[in-house]
Amino acid sequence: MNTTLMAVLDWAAVLCLLAGALLSFVASVGLIRFPDLLSRMHTAAKPQVLGLLLVLVGIGLRLLPVETGIFTVGTLAVVGLFQVLTVPVAAHIAARVGYRTGRIDEDLLVTDELFERLQREERATGANRRSPHEELGD
């Protein structure tokens, strides 16, 4: 490969790695600093995945000229795809568990669509649904 192209790829890889590391660091600070479950869930999912994707792109750019048979760029793409598919599902499950256990501050919610849906479902079955905070005795 041309040395100029390799230098450009190296610098692009460095920028992607640094940006990904910075996003992951900011996400970890957000996990510590944010006060409630929904904010922490947001900062754990979105910037963390973007940071990981940038790190994977940086590694992929660095591996393009070398391309070993054991660790290919395709493996990085599979890892990135797996993260993009699974992290939103895990965040959704964490939010549902937090809601059902009453760990979500209802004052921060603009609309509570899950509460309305659960009430409709329980009216159909004959059970009464109270607010998650009422269930804990708050």
mmCIF file with all atom_site columns, C-alpha atoms in Angstrom:
data_model
loop_
_atom_site.group_PDB
_atom_site.id
_atom_site.type_symbol
_atom_site.label_atom_id
_atom_site.label_alt_id
_atom_site.label_comp_id
_atom_site.label_asym_id
_atom_site.label_entity_id
_atom_site.label_seq_id
_atom_site.pdbx_PDB_ins_code
_atom_site.Cartn_x
_atom_site.Cartn_y
_atom_site.Cartn_z
_atom_site.occupancy
_atom_site.B_iso_or_equiv
_atom_site.pdbx_formal_charge
_atom_site.auth_seq_id
_atom_site.auth_comp_id
_atom_site.auth_asym_id
_atom_site.auth_atom_id
_atom_site.pdbx_PDB_model_num
ATOM 1   C CA . MET A 1 1   ? 0.000   0.000   0.000  1.00 0.00 ? 1   MET A CA 1
ATOM 2   C CA . ASN A 1 2   ? 0.994   3.583   -0.516 1.00 0.00 ? 2   ASN A CA 1
ATOM 3   C CA . THR A 1 3   ? 2.725   5.118   2.527  1.00 0.00 ? 3   THR A CA 1
ATOM 4   C CA . THR A 1 4   ? 0.610   8.269   2.289  1.00 0.00 ? 4   THR A CA 1
ATOM 5   C CA . LEU A 1 5   ? -2.596  6.223   2.360  1.00 0.00 ? 5   LEU A CA 1
ATOM 6   C CA . MET A 1 6   ? -1.311  4.229   5.313  1.00 0.00 ? 6   MET A CA 1
ATOM 7   C CA . ALA A 1 7   ? -0.498  7.447   7.179  1.00 0.00 ? 7   ALA A CA 1
ATOM 8   C CA . VAL A 1 8   ? -4.010  8.782   6.511  1.00 0.00 ? 8   VAL A CA 1
ATOM 9   C CA . LEU A 1 9   ? -5.544  5.494   7.674  1.00 0.00 ? 9   LEU A CA 1
ATOM 10  C CA . ASP A 1 10  ? -3.393  5.563   10.814 1.00 0.00 ? 10  ASP A CA 1
ATOM 11  C CA . TRP A 1 11  ? -4.484  9.100   11.679 1.00 0.00 ? 11  TRP A CA 1
ATOM 12  C CA . ALA A 1 12  ? -8.124  8.294   10.996 1.00 0.00 ? 12  ALA A CA 1
ATOM 13  C CA . ALA A 1 13  ? -7.772  5.238   13.232 1.00 0.00 ? 13  ALA A CA 1
ATOM 14  C CA . VAL A 1 14  ? -6.201  7.336   15.990 1.00 0.00 ? 14  VAL A CA 1
ATOM 15  C CA . LEU A 1 15  ? -9.021  9.887   15.788 1.00 0.00 ? 15  LEU A CA 1
ATOM 16  C CA . CYS A 1 16  ? -11.678 7.166   15.900 1.00 0.00 ? 16  CYS A CA 1
ATOM 17  C CA . LEU A 1 17  ? -9.989  5.450   18.849 1.00 0.00 ? 17  LEU A CA 1
ATOM 18  C CA . LEU A 1 18  ? -9.665  8.702   20.787 1.00 0.00 ? 18  LEU A CA 1
ATOM 19  C CA . ALA A 1 19  ? -13.252 9.774   20.058 1.00 0.00 ? 19  ALA A CA 1
ATOM 20  C CA . GLY A 1 20  ? -14.549 6.336   21.043 1.00 0.00 ? 20  GLY A CA 1
ATOM 21  C CA . ALA A 1 21  ? -12.536 6.330   24.248 1.00 0.00 ? 21  ALA A CA 1
ATOM 22  C CA . LEU A 1 22  ? -13.762 9.835   25.076 1.00 0.00 ? 22  LEU A CA 1
ATOM 23  C CA . LEU A 1 23  ? -17.403 8.866   24.505 1.00 0.00 ? 23  LEU A CA 1
ATOM 24  C CA . SER A 1 24  ? -17.002 5.766   26.661 1.00 0.00 ? 24  SER A CA 1
ATOM 25  C CA . PHE A 1 25  ? -15.398 7.862   29.399 1.00 0.00 ? 25  PHE A CA 1
ATOM 26  C CA . VAL A 1 26  ? -18.204 10.432  29.252 1.00 0.00 ? 26  VAL A CA 1
ATOM 27  C CA . ALA A 1 27  ? -20.745 7.602   29.483 1.00 0.00 ? 27  ALA A CA 1
ATOM 28  C CA . SER A 1 28  ? -19.033 6.229   32.587 1.00 0.00 ? 28  SER A CA 1
ATOM 29  C CA . VAL A 1 29  ? -19.016 9.675   34.214 1.00 0.00 ? 29  VAL A CA 1
ATOM 30  C CA . GLY A 1 30  ? -22.717 9.999   33.391 1.00 0.00 ? 30  GLY A CA 1
ATOM 31  C CA . LEU A 1 31  ? -23.425 6.695   35.131 1.00 0.00 ? 31  LEU A CA 1
ATOM 32  C CA . ILE A 1 32  ? -21.926 8.126   38.294 1.00 0.00 ? 32  ILE A CA 1
ATOM 33  C CA . ARG A 1 33  ? -23.290 11.675  38.071 1.00 0.00 ? 33  ARG A CA 1
ATOM 34  C CA . PHE A 1 34  ? -26.876 11.273  36.864 1.00 0.00 ? 34  PHE A CA 1
ATOM 35  C CA . PRO A 1 35  ? -29.439 10.997  39.656 1.00 0.00 ? 35  PRO A CA 1
ATOM 36  C CA . ASP A 1 36  ? -32.123 8.669   38.345 1.00 0.00 ? 36  ASP A CA 1
ATOM 37  C CA . LEU A 1 37  ? -32.471 5.328   36.603 1.00 0.00 ? 37  LEU A CA 1
ATOM 38  C CA . LEU A 1 38  ? -33.736 6.640   33.264 1.00 0.00 ? 38  LEU A CA 1
ATOM 39  C CA . SER A 1 39  ? -30.876 9.122   32.875 1.00 0.00 ? 39  SER A CA 1
ATOM 40  C CA . ARG A 1 40  ? -28.330 6.489   33.804 1.00 0.00 ? 40  ARG A CA 1
ATOM 41  C CA . MET A 1 41  ? -29.898 4.020   31.419 1.00 0.00 ? 41  MET A CA 1
ATOM 42  C CA . HIS A 1 42  ? -29.694 6.576   28.606 1.00 0.00 ? 42  HIS A CA 1
ATOM 43  C CA . THR A 1 43  ? -26.040 7.334   29.242 1.00 0.00 ? 43  THR A CA 1
ATOM 44  C CA . ALA A 1 44  ? -25.200 3.650   29.521 1.00 0.00 ? 44  ALA A CA 1
ATOM 45  C CA . ALA A 1 45  ? -26.759 2.787   26.194 1.00 0.00 ? 45  ALA A CA 1
ATOM 46  C CA . LYS A 1 46  ? -26.324 5.534   23.628 1.00 0.00 ? 46  LYS A CA 1
ATOM 47  C CA . PRO A 1 47  ? -22.843 7.048   24.030 1.00 0.00 ? 47  PRO A CA 1
ATOM 48  C CA . GLN A 1 48  ? -21.363 3.738   25.129 1.00 0.00 ? 48  GLN A CA 1
ATOM 49  C CA . VAL A 1 49  ? -22.449 1.989   21.931 1.00 0.00 ? 49  VAL A CA 1
ATOM 50  C CA . LEU A 1 50  ? -21.296 4.865   19.733 1.00 0.00 ? 50  LEU A CA 1
ATOM 51  C CA . GLY A 1 51  ? -17.972 4.898   21.576 1.00 0.00 ? 51  GLY A CA 1
ATOM 52  C CA . LEU A 1 52  ? -17.545 1.174   21.050 1.00 0.00 ? 52  LEU A CA 1
ATOM 53  C CA . LEU A 1 53  ? -18.427 1.493   17.367 1.00 0.00 ? 53  LEU A CA 1
ATOM 54  C CA . LEU A 1 54  ? -15.834 4.239   16.934 1.00 0.00 ? 54  LEU A CA 1
ATOM 55  C CA . VAL A 1 55  ? -13.208 2.091   18.659 1.00 0.00 ? 55  VAL A CA 1
ATOM 56  C CA . LEU A 1 56  ? -14.096 -0.829  16.387 1.00 0.00 ? 56  LEU A CA 1
ATOM 57  C CA . VAL A 1 57  ? -13.845 1.407   13.301 1.00 0.00 ? 57  VAL A CA 1
ATOM 58  C CA . GLY A 1 58  ? -10.461 2.630   14.503 1.00 0.00 ? 58  GLY A CA 1
ATOM 59  C CA . ILE A 1 59  ? -9.215  -0.918  14.987 1.00 0.00 ? 59  ILE A CA 1
ATOM 60  C CA . GLY A 1 60  ? -10.656 -1.900  11.619 1.00 0.00 ? 60  GLY A CA 1
ATOM 61  C CA . LEU A 1 61  ? -8.874  0.985   9.877  1.00 0.00 ? 61  LEU A CA 1
ATOM 62  C CA . ARG A 1 62  ? -5.636  -0.055  11.517 1.00 0.00 ? 62  ARG A CA 1
ATOM 63  C CA . LEU A 1 63  ? -6.118  -3.705  10.518 1.00 0.00 ? 63  LEU A CA 1
ATOM 64  C CA . LEU A 1 64  ? -7.003  -3.020  6.863  1.00 0.00 ? 64  LEU A CA 1
ATOM 65  C CA . PRO A 1 65  ? -3.401  -2.880  5.621  1.00 0.00 ? 65  PRO A CA 1
ATOM 66  C CA . VAL A 1 66  ? -2.325  -5.851  7.763  1.00 0.00 ? 66  VAL A CA 1
ATOM 67  C CA . GLU A 1 67  ? -5.441  -8.121  7.474  1.00 0.00 ? 67  GLU A CA 1
ATOM 68  C CA . THR A 1 68  ? -4.512  -11.242 9.371  1.00 0.00 ? 68  THR A CA 1
ATOM 69  C CA . GLY A 1 69  ? -6.342  -14.491 8.832  1.00 0.00 ? 69  GLY A CA 1
ATOM 70  C CA . ILE A 1 70  ? -7.264  -14.940 12.498 1.00 0.00 ? 70  ILE A CA 1
ATOM 71  C CA . PHE A 1 71  ? -8.651  -11.513 13.406 1.00 0.00 ? 71  PHE A CA 1
ATOM 72  C CA . THR A 1 72  ? -10.373 -9.891  10.475 1.00 0.00 ? 72  THR A CA 1
ATOM 73  C CA . VAL A 1 73  ? -12.398 -6.733  10.059 1.00 0.00 ? 73  VAL A CA 1
ATOM 74  C CA . GLY A 1 74  ? -15.475 -8.931  9.632  1.00 0.00 ? 74  GLY A CA 1
ATOM 75  C CA . THR A 1 75  ? -15.167 -10.032 13.241 1.00 0.00 ? 75  THR A CA 1
ATOM 76  C CA . LEU A 1 76  ? -15.245 -6.396  14.304 1.00 0.00 ? 76  LEU A CA 1
ATOM 77  C CA . ALA A 1 77  ? -18.360 -5.836  12.218 1.00 0.00 ? 77  ALA A CA 1
ATOM 78  C CA . VAL A 1 78  ? -20.077 -8.790  13.909 1.00 0.00 ? 78  VAL A CA 1
ATOM 79  C CA . VAL A 1 79  ? -19.170 -7.428  17.356 1.00 0.00 ? 79  VAL A CA 1
ATOM 80  C CA . GLY A 1 80  ? -20.519 -3.989  16.419 1.00 0.00 ? 80  GLY A CA 1
ATOM 81  C CA . LEU A 1 81  ? -23.727 -5.437  15.012 1.00 0.00 ? 81  LEU A CA 1
ATOM 82  C CA . PHE A 1 82  ? -24.237 -7.543  18.136 1.00 0.00 ? 82  PHE A CA 1
ATOM 83  C CA . GLN A 1 83  ? -23.867 -4.458  20.339 1.00 0.00 ? 83  GLN A CA 1
ATOM 84  C CA . VAL A 1 84  ? -26.236 -2.378  18.216 1.00 0.00 ? 84  VAL A CA 1
ATOM 85  C CA . LEU A 1 85  ? -28.873 -5.115  18.410 1.00 0.00 ? 85  LEU A CA 1
ATOM 86  C CA . THR A 1 86  ? -28.567 -6.092  22.070 1.00 0.00 ? 86  THR A CA 1
ATOM 87  C CA . VAL A 1 87  ? -27.912 -2.868  23.986 1.00 0.00 ? 87  VAL A CA 1
ATOM 88  C CA . PRO A 1 88  ? -31.295 -1.243  23.200 1.00 0.00 ? 88  PRO A CA 1
ATOM 89  C CA . VAL A 1 89  ? -33.075 -4.429  24.268 1.00 0.00 ? 89  VAL A CA 1
ATOM 90  C CA . ALA A 1 90  ? -31.120 -4.559  27.533 1.00 0.00 ? 90  ALA A CA 1
ATOM 91  C CA . ALA A 1 91  ? -31.875 -0.879  28.196 1.00 0.00 ? 91  ALA A CA 1
ATOM 92  C CA . HIS A 1 92  ? -35.562 -1.498  27.555 1.00 0.00 ? 92  HIS A CA 1
ATOM 93  C CA . ILE A 1 93  ? -35.596 -4.425  29.970 1.00 0.00 ? 93  ILE A CA 1
ATOM 94  C CA . ALA A 1 94  ? -33.765 -2.367  32.613 1.00 0.00 ? 94  ALA A CA 1
ATOM 95  C CA . ALA A 1 95  ? -36.340 0.406   32.247 1.00 0.00 ? 95  ALA A CA 1
ATOM 96  C CA . ARG A 1 96  ? -39.236 -2.044  32.583 1.00 0.00 ? 96  ARG A CA 1
ATOM 97  C CA . VAL A 1 97  ? -37.736 -3.639  35.682 1.00 0.00 ? 97  VAL A CA 1
ATOM 98  C CA . GLY A 1 98  ? -37.062 -0.223  37.182 1.00 0.00 ? 98  GLY A CA 1
ATOM 99  C CA . TYR A 1 99  ? -40.619 0.847   36.478 1.00 0.00 ? 99  TYR A CA 1
ATOM 100 C CA . ARG A 1 100 ? -42.214 -2.256  37.912 1.00 0.00 ? 100 ARG A CA 1
ATOM 101 C CA . THR A 1 101 ? -40.086 -2.102  41.070 1.00 0.00 ? 101 THR A CA 1
ATOM 102 C CA . GLY A 1 102 ? -40.828 1.609   41.621 1.00 0.00 ? 102 GLY A CA 1
ATOM 103 C CA . ARG A 1 103 ? -37.309 2.906   41.084 1.00 0.00 ? 103 ARG A CA 1
ATOM 104 C CA . ILE A 1 104 ? -38.365 5.511   38.522 1.00 0.00 ? 104 ILE A CA 1
ATOM 105 C CA . ASP A 1 105 ? -39.085 9.034   39.736 1.00 0.00 ? 105 ASP A CA 1
ATOM 106 C CA . GLU A 1 106 ? -42.583 9.707   38.430 1.00 0.00 ? 106 GLU A CA 1
ATOM 107 C CA . ASP A 1 107 ? -42.050 13.484  38.652 1.00 0.00 ? 107 ASP A CA 1
ATOM 108 C CA . LEU A 1 108 ? -39.569 13.240  35.774 1.00 0.00 ? 108 LEU A CA 1
ATOM 109 C CA . LEU A 1 109 ? -42.022 11.467  33.463 1.00 0.00 ? 109 LEU A CA 1
ATOM 110 C CA . VAL A 1 110 ? -43.928 13.608  30.984 1.00 0.00 ? 110 VAL A CA 1
ATOM 111 C CA . THR A 1 111 ? -46.309 10.814  30.028 1.00 0.00 ? 111 THR A CA 1
ATOM 112 C CA . ASP A 1 112 ? -46.637 7.414   31.595 1.00 0.00 ? 112 ASP A CA 1
ATOM 113 C CA . GLU A 1 113 ? -47.746 5.220   28.711 1.00 0.00 ? 113 GLU A CA 1
ATOM 114 C CA . LEU A 1 114 ? -46.768 1.990   30.418 1.00 0.00 ? 114 LEU A CA 1
ATOM 115 C CA . PHE A 1 115 ? -48.973 2.739   33.433 1.00 0.00 ? 115 PHE A CA 1
ATOM 116 C CA . GLU A 1 116 ? -51.945 3.384   31.148 1.00 0.00 ? 116 GLU A CA 1
ATOM 117 C CA . ARG A 1 117 ? -51.288 0.193   29.200 1.00 0.00 ? 117 ARG A CA 1
ATOM 118 C CA . LEU A 1 118 ? -50.924 -1.911  32.327 1.00 0.00 ? 118 LEU A CA 1
ATOM 119 C CA . GLN A 1 119 ? -54.157 -0.439  33.704 1.00 0.00 ? 119 GLN A CA 1
ATOM 120 C CA . ARG A 1 120 ? -56.028 -1.385  30.515 1.00 0.00 ? 120 ARG A CA 1
ATOM 121 C CA . GLU A 1 121 ? -54.637 -4.922  30.647 1.00 0.00 ? 121 GLU A CA 1
ATOM 122 C CA . GLU A 1 122 ? -55.484 -5.350  34.311 1.00 0.00 ? 122 GLU A CA 1
ATOM 123 C CA . ARG A 1 123 ? -58.980 -3.938  33.844 1.00 0.00 ? 123 ARG A CA 1
ATOM 124 C CA . ALA A 1 124 ? -59.503 -6.653  31.277 1.00 0.00 ? 124 ALA A CA 1
ATOM 125 C CA . THR A 1 125 ? -58.372 -9.265  33.810 1.00 0.00 ? 125 THR A CA 1
ATOM 126 C CA . GLY A 1 126 ? -60.151 -7.645  36.772 1.00 0.00 ? 126 GLY A CA 1
ATOM 127 C CA . ALA A 1 127 ? -57.078 -6.664  38.830 1.00 0.00 ? 127 ALA A CA 1
ATOM 128 C CA . ASN A 1 128 ? -56.304 -3.131  40.072 1.00 0.00 ? 128 ASN A CA 1
ATOM 129 C CA . ARG A 1 129 ? -52.976 -1.537  39.180 1.00 0.00 ? 129 ARG A CA 1
ATOM 130 C CA . ARG A 1 130 ? -51.514 1.091   41.455 1.00 0.00 ? 130 ARG A CA 1
ATOM 131 C CA . SER A 1 131 ? -48.620 3.394   40.828 1.00 0.00 ? 131 SER A CA 1
ATOM 132 C CA . PRO A 1 132 ? -45.177 1.759   41.303 1.00 0.00 ? 132 PRO A CA 1
ATOM 133 C CA . HIS A 1 133 ? -44.553 4.079   44.264 1.00 0.00 ? 133 HIS A CA 1
ATOM 134 C CA . GLU A 1 134 ? -47.849 3.129   45.878 1.00 0.00 ? 134 GLU A CA 1
ATOM 135 C CA . GLU A 1 135 ? -46.840 -0.532  45.682 1.00 0.00 ? 135 GLU A CA 1
ATOM 136 C CA . LEU A 1 136 ? -43.719 0.174   47.732 1.00 0.00 ? 136 LEU A CA 1
ATOM 137 C CA . GLY A 1 137 ? -45.635 2.227   50.260 1.00 0.00 ? 137 GLY A CA 1
ATOM 138 C CA . ASP A 1 138 ? -44.010 5.578   49.371 1.00 0.00 ? 138 ASP A CA 1
#
